[in-house]
PDB file of C-alpha atoms in Angstrom:
ATOM      1  CA  MET A   1     109.685  -6.970 163.717  1.00  0.00           C
ATOM      2  CA  ALA A   2     108.102  -3.551 163.292  1.00  0.00           C
ATOM      3  CA  HIS A   3     104.572  -2.925 164.453  1.00  0.00           C
ATOM      4  CA  TYR A   4     102.173  -3.259 161.523  1.00  0.00           C
ATOM      5  CA  LYS A   5     100.412   0.088 162.192  1.00  0.00           C
ATOM      6  CA  LYS A   6     103.761   1.870 162.024  1.00  0.00           C
ATOM      7  CA  GLN A   7     104.505   0.057 158.766  1.00  0.00           C
ATOM      8  CA  PHE A   8     101.167   1.233 157.353  1.00  0.00           C
ATOM      9  CA  GLY A   9     101.946   4.814 158.365  1.00  0.00           C
ATOM     10  CA  ILE A  10     105.415   4.750 156.840  1.00  0.00           C
ATOM     11  CA  SER A  11     104.032   3.174 153.660  1.00  0.00           C
ATOM     12  CA  GLY A  12     101.530   6.018 153.296  1.00  0.00           C
ATOM     13  CA  GLU A  13     104.236   8.614 153.905  1.00  0.00           C
ATOM     14  CA  MET A  14     106.481   7.070 151.250  1.00  0.00           C
ATOM     15  CA  LEU A  15     103.633   6.879 148.715  1.00  0.00           C
ATOM     16  CA  THR A  16     102.797  10.531 149.377  1.00  0.00           C
ATOM     17  CA  ALA A  17     106.439  11.631 149.153  1.00  0.00           C
ATOM     18  CA  THR A  18     106.777   9.746 145.865  1.00  0.00           C
ATOM     19  CA  TYR A  19     103.654  11.429 144.495  1.00  0.00           C
ATOM     20  CA  PHE A  20     105.049  14.897 145.253  1.00  0.00           C
ATOM     21  CA  LEU A  21     108.491  13.976 143.889  1.00  0.00           C
ATOM     22  CA  LEU A  22     107.005  12.700 140.625  1.00  0.00           C
ATOM     23  CA  LYS A  23     105.156  16.030 140.321  1.00  0.00           C
ATOM     24  CA  GLY A  24     108.536  17.812 140.552  1.00  0.00           C
ATOM     25  CA  PHE A  25     108.364  19.115 144.135  1.00  0.00           C
ATOM     26  CA  ASN A  26     111.139  18.905 146.713  1.00  0.00           C
ATOM     27  CA  VAL A  27     110.148  16.742 149.684  1.00  0.00           C
ATOM     28  CA  PHE A  28     111.749  16.643 153.122  1.00  0.00           C
ATOM     29  CA  GLN A  29     111.087  14.274 155.999  1.00  0.00           C
ATOM     30  CA  PRO A  30     111.627  15.576 159.540  1.00  0.00           C
ATOM     31  CA  ILE A  31     114.164  13.564 161.524  1.00  0.00           C
ATOM     32  CA  ALA A  32     112.592  14.392 164.878  1.00  0.00           C
ATOM     33  CA  THR A  33     109.027  13.478 165.787  1.00  0.00           C
ATOM     34  CA  SER A  34     106.824  16.262 164.542  1.00  0.00           C
ATOM     35  CA  SER A  35     103.168  17.079 163.952  1.00  0.00           C
ATOM     36  CA  ARG A  36     103.868  16.930 160.220  1.00  0.00           C
ATOM     37  CA  ASP A  37     105.133  13.899 158.355  1.00  0.00           C
ATOM     38  CA  LEU A  38     106.560  15.710 155.334  1.00  0.00           C
ATOM     39  CA  LEU A  39     107.639  19.186 154.342  1.00  0.00           C
ATOM     40  CA  VAL A  40     107.109  20.021 150.676  1.00  0.00           C
ATOM     41  CA  GLU A  41     108.514  22.977 148.740  1.00  0.00           C
ATOM     42  CA  ILE A  42     105.555  23.903 146.534  1.00  0.00           C
ATOM     43  CA  SER A  43     107.081  27.045 145.062  1.00  0.00           C
ATOM     44  CA  GLN A  44     110.557  28.563 145.365  1.00  0.00           C
ATOM     45  CA  GLY A  45     111.198  28.999 149.086  1.00  0.00           C
ATOM     46  CA  LYS A  46     107.607  28.251 150.183  1.00  0.00           C
ATOM     47  CA  TYR A  47     107.289  25.154 152.335  1.00  0.00           C
ATOM     48  CA  TYR A  48     104.117  23.393 153.409  1.00  0.00           C
ATOM     49  CA  GLY A  49     103.603  20.781 156.119  1.00  0.00           C
ATOM     50  CA  VAL A  50     101.910  17.544 155.116  1.00  0.00           C
ATOM     51  CA  GLN A  51     100.224  15.188 157.572  1.00  0.00           C
ATOM     52  CA  VAL A  52      99.689  11.735 156.072  1.00  0.00           C
ATOM     53  CA  LYS A  53      96.836   9.504 157.210  1.00  0.00           C
ATOM     54  CA  SER A  54      96.888   5.915 155.965  1.00  0.00           C
ATOM     55  CA  ALA A  55      94.197   3.247 156.004  1.00  0.00           C
ATOM     56  CA  MET A  56      94.219  -0.396 155.027  1.00  0.00           C
ATOM     57  CA  ASN A  57      90.901  -1.612 156.371  1.00  0.00           C
ATOM     58  CA  PRO A  58      87.678   0.239 155.643  1.00  0.00           C
ATOM     59  CA  TRP A  59      85.060   0.829 158.297  1.00  0.00           C
ATOM     60  CA  ILE A  60      81.709  -0.873 157.874  1.00  0.00           C
ATOM     61  CA  ASP A  61      79.108   1.440 159.375  1.00  0.00           C
ATOM     62  CA  PRO A  62      75.838  -0.451 159.912  1.00  0.00           C
ATOM     63  CA  LYS A  63      73.910   2.831 159.527  1.00  0.00           C
ATOM     64  CA  ARG A  64      75.275   3.512 156.037  1.00  0.00           C
ATOM     65  CA  ASN A  65      75.064   1.649 152.744  1.00  0.00           C
ATOM     66  CA  LYS A  66      78.651   2.208 151.663  1.00  0.00           C
ATOM     67  CA  THR A  67      81.816   0.956 153.278  1.00  0.00           C
ATOM     68  CA  ARG A  68      84.211   3.801 153.902  1.00  0.00           C
ATOM     69  CA  TYR A  69      87.471   4.898 155.398  1.00  0.00           C
ATOM     70  CA  LYS A  70      87.409   7.295 158.299  1.00  0.00           C
ATOM     71  CA  PHE A  71      90.543   9.401 158.669  1.00  0.00           C
ATOM     72  CA  ASN A  72      91.236  11.026 162.031  1.00  0.00           C
ATOM     73  CA  LEU A  73      92.577  14.532 161.303  1.00  0.00           C
ATOM     74  CA  LYS A  74      93.459  15.485 164.856  1.00  0.00           C
ATOM     75  CA  HIS A  75      96.241  14.637 167.274  1.00  0.00           C
ATOM     76  CA  SER A  76      95.523  11.206 168.697  1.00  0.00           C
ATOM     77  CA  SER A  77      96.873  12.099 172.137  1.00  0.00           C
ATOM     78  CA  THR A  78      95.027  15.422 172.602  1.00  0.00           C
ATOM     79  CA  SER A  79      92.070  15.246 170.149  1.00  0.00           C
ATOM     80  CA  VAL A  80      93.018  18.766 169.066  1.00  0.00           C
ATOM     81  CA  PRO A  81      93.003  19.611 165.320  1.00  0.00           C
ATOM     82  CA  TYR A  82      96.393  20.114 163.699  1.00  0.00           C
ATOM     83  CA  ASP A  83      97.698  23.686 163.732  1.00  0.00           C
ATOM     84  CA  GLN A  84      96.873  25.243 160.350  1.00  0.00           C
ATOM     85  CA  GLU A  85     100.172  27.179 160.429  1.00  0.00           C
ATOM     86  CA  VAL A  86     102.164  23.930 160.740  1.00  0.00           C
ATOM     87  CA  VAL A  87     100.108  21.356 158.826  1.00  0.00           C
ATOM     88  CA  HIS A  88      98.757  22.814 155.603  1.00  0.00           C
ATOM     89  CA  ILE A  89      97.900  19.610 153.735  1.00  0.00           C
ATOM     90  CA  PHE A  90      96.310  16.295 154.645  1.00  0.00           C
ATOM     91  CA  ALA A  91      97.084  13.303 152.456  1.00  0.00           C
ATOM     92  CA  CYS A  92      94.596  10.471 153.023  1.00  0.00           C
ATOM     93  CA  VAL A  93      96.028   7.246 151.611  1.00  0.00           C
ATOM     94  CA  ASP A  94      94.157   4.093 150.667  1.00  0.00           C
ATOM     95  CA  LEU A  95      96.914   1.496 151.024  1.00  0.00           C
ATOM     96  CA  ARG A  96      94.908  -1.117 149.108  1.00  0.00           C
ATOM     97  CA  THR A  97      94.785   0.915 145.898  1.00  0.00           C
ATOM     98  CA  LYS A  98      97.838   3.074 146.681  1.00  0.00           C
ATOM     99  CA  LEU A  99      95.790   6.170 145.859  1.00  0.00           C
ATOM    100  CA  ILE A 100      95.736   9.459 147.762  1.00  0.00           C
ATOM    101  CA  LEU A 101      93.104  12.119 148.348  1.00  0.00           C
ATOM    102  CA  PHE A 102      94.507  15.540 149.271  1.00  0.00           C
ATOM    103  CA  TYR A 103      92.812  18.129 151.470  1.00  0.00           C
ATOM    104  CA  HIS A 104      93.682  21.610 152.641  1.00  0.00           C
ATOM    105  CA  ASN A 105      93.770  21.883 156.454  1.00  0.00           C
ATOM    106  CA  TRP A 106      90.966  24.206 157.523  1.00  0.00           C
ATOM    107  CA  GLY A 107      90.694  22.775 161.042  1.00  0.00           C
ATOM    108  CA  GLN A 108      88.529  19.748 160.320  1.00  0.00           C
ATOM    109  CA  LYS A 109      88.731  16.857 162.801  1.00  0.00           C
ATOM    110  CA  SER A 110      87.966  13.923 160.513  1.00  0.00           C
ATOM    111  CA  LYS A 111      87.333  12.978 156.917  1.00  0.00           C
ATOM    112  CA  ALA A 112      85.313  10.052 155.605  1.00  0.00           C
ATOM    113  CA  ALA A 113      85.827   8.689 152.104  1.00  0.00           C
ATOM    114  CA  THR A 114      84.011   5.828 150.432  1.00  0.00           C
ATOM    115  CA  LEU A 115      86.066   3.124 148.775  1.00  0.00           C
ATOM    116  CA  ASP A 116      84.888   4.154 145.324  1.00  0.00           C
ATOM    117  CA  SER A 117      86.064   7.739 145.865  1.00  0.00           C
ATOM    118  CA  PHE A 118      89.682   6.578 145.527  1.00  0.00           C
ATOM    119  CA  THR A 119      90.307   6.822 141.784  1.00  0.00           C
ATOM    120  CA  LYS A 120      93.197   8.229 139.740  1.00  0.00           C
ATOM    121  CA  LYS A 121      90.901  11.020 138.557  1.00  0.00           C
ATOM    122  CA  ALA A 122      89.856  11.911 142.126  1.00  0.00           C
ATOM    123  CA  GLU A 123      93.475  11.776 143.259  1.00  0.00           C
ATOM    124  CA  GLU A 124      94.572  14.250 140.591  1.00  0.00           C
ATOM    125  CA  GLN A 125      91.536  16.493 141.078  1.00  0.00           C
ATOM    126  CA  SER A 126      92.018  16.648 144.857  1.00  0.00           C
ATOM    127  CA  PHE A 127      95.694  17.475 144.346  1.00  0.00           C
ATOM    128  CA  VAL A 128      94.923  20.359 141.972  1.00  0.00           C
ATOM    129  CA  GLU A 129      92.178  21.718 144.256  1.00  0.00           C
ATOM    130  CA  MET A 130      94.457  21.503 147.298  1.00  0.00           C
ATOM    131  CA  LEU A 131      97.232  23.416 145.481  1.00  0.00           C
ATOM    132  CA  LYS A 132      94.785  26.214 144.611  1.00  0.00           C
ATOM    133  CA  LYS A 133      93.735  26.563 148.256  1.00  0.00           C
ATOM    134  CA  ILE A 134      97.230  26.727 149.739  1.00  0.00           C
ATOM    135  CA  LYS A 135      98.773  29.178 147.275  1.00  0.00           C
TER     136      LYS A 135
END
């Protein structure tokens, strides 16, 4: 049986790939282990690396009022941010709602998102804003 964390990661990658495909973009998945989970052709001949971060269980911070997800946007083994020339897009997936928030990679190390920030409207808005920043 597969390890549940790996299943969560693959689920998030598939949800993200499906989102891009339904928007009409070509999506490729690297065969070899890579620092990007997906490669997406946003415009003719222009490819962008996507790193998918998935979460199933929110983090309850006793110092804050709202429960939230905390997405680690750096390599787990080195704690170094992802190379902005390789990973252009972060897709943060809430596996409970199957919604995604998209972010342009500007070197950030983490991203926190409250549970109520995962809405269809926020998903679409973050996607549009991310596209503007990468083009």
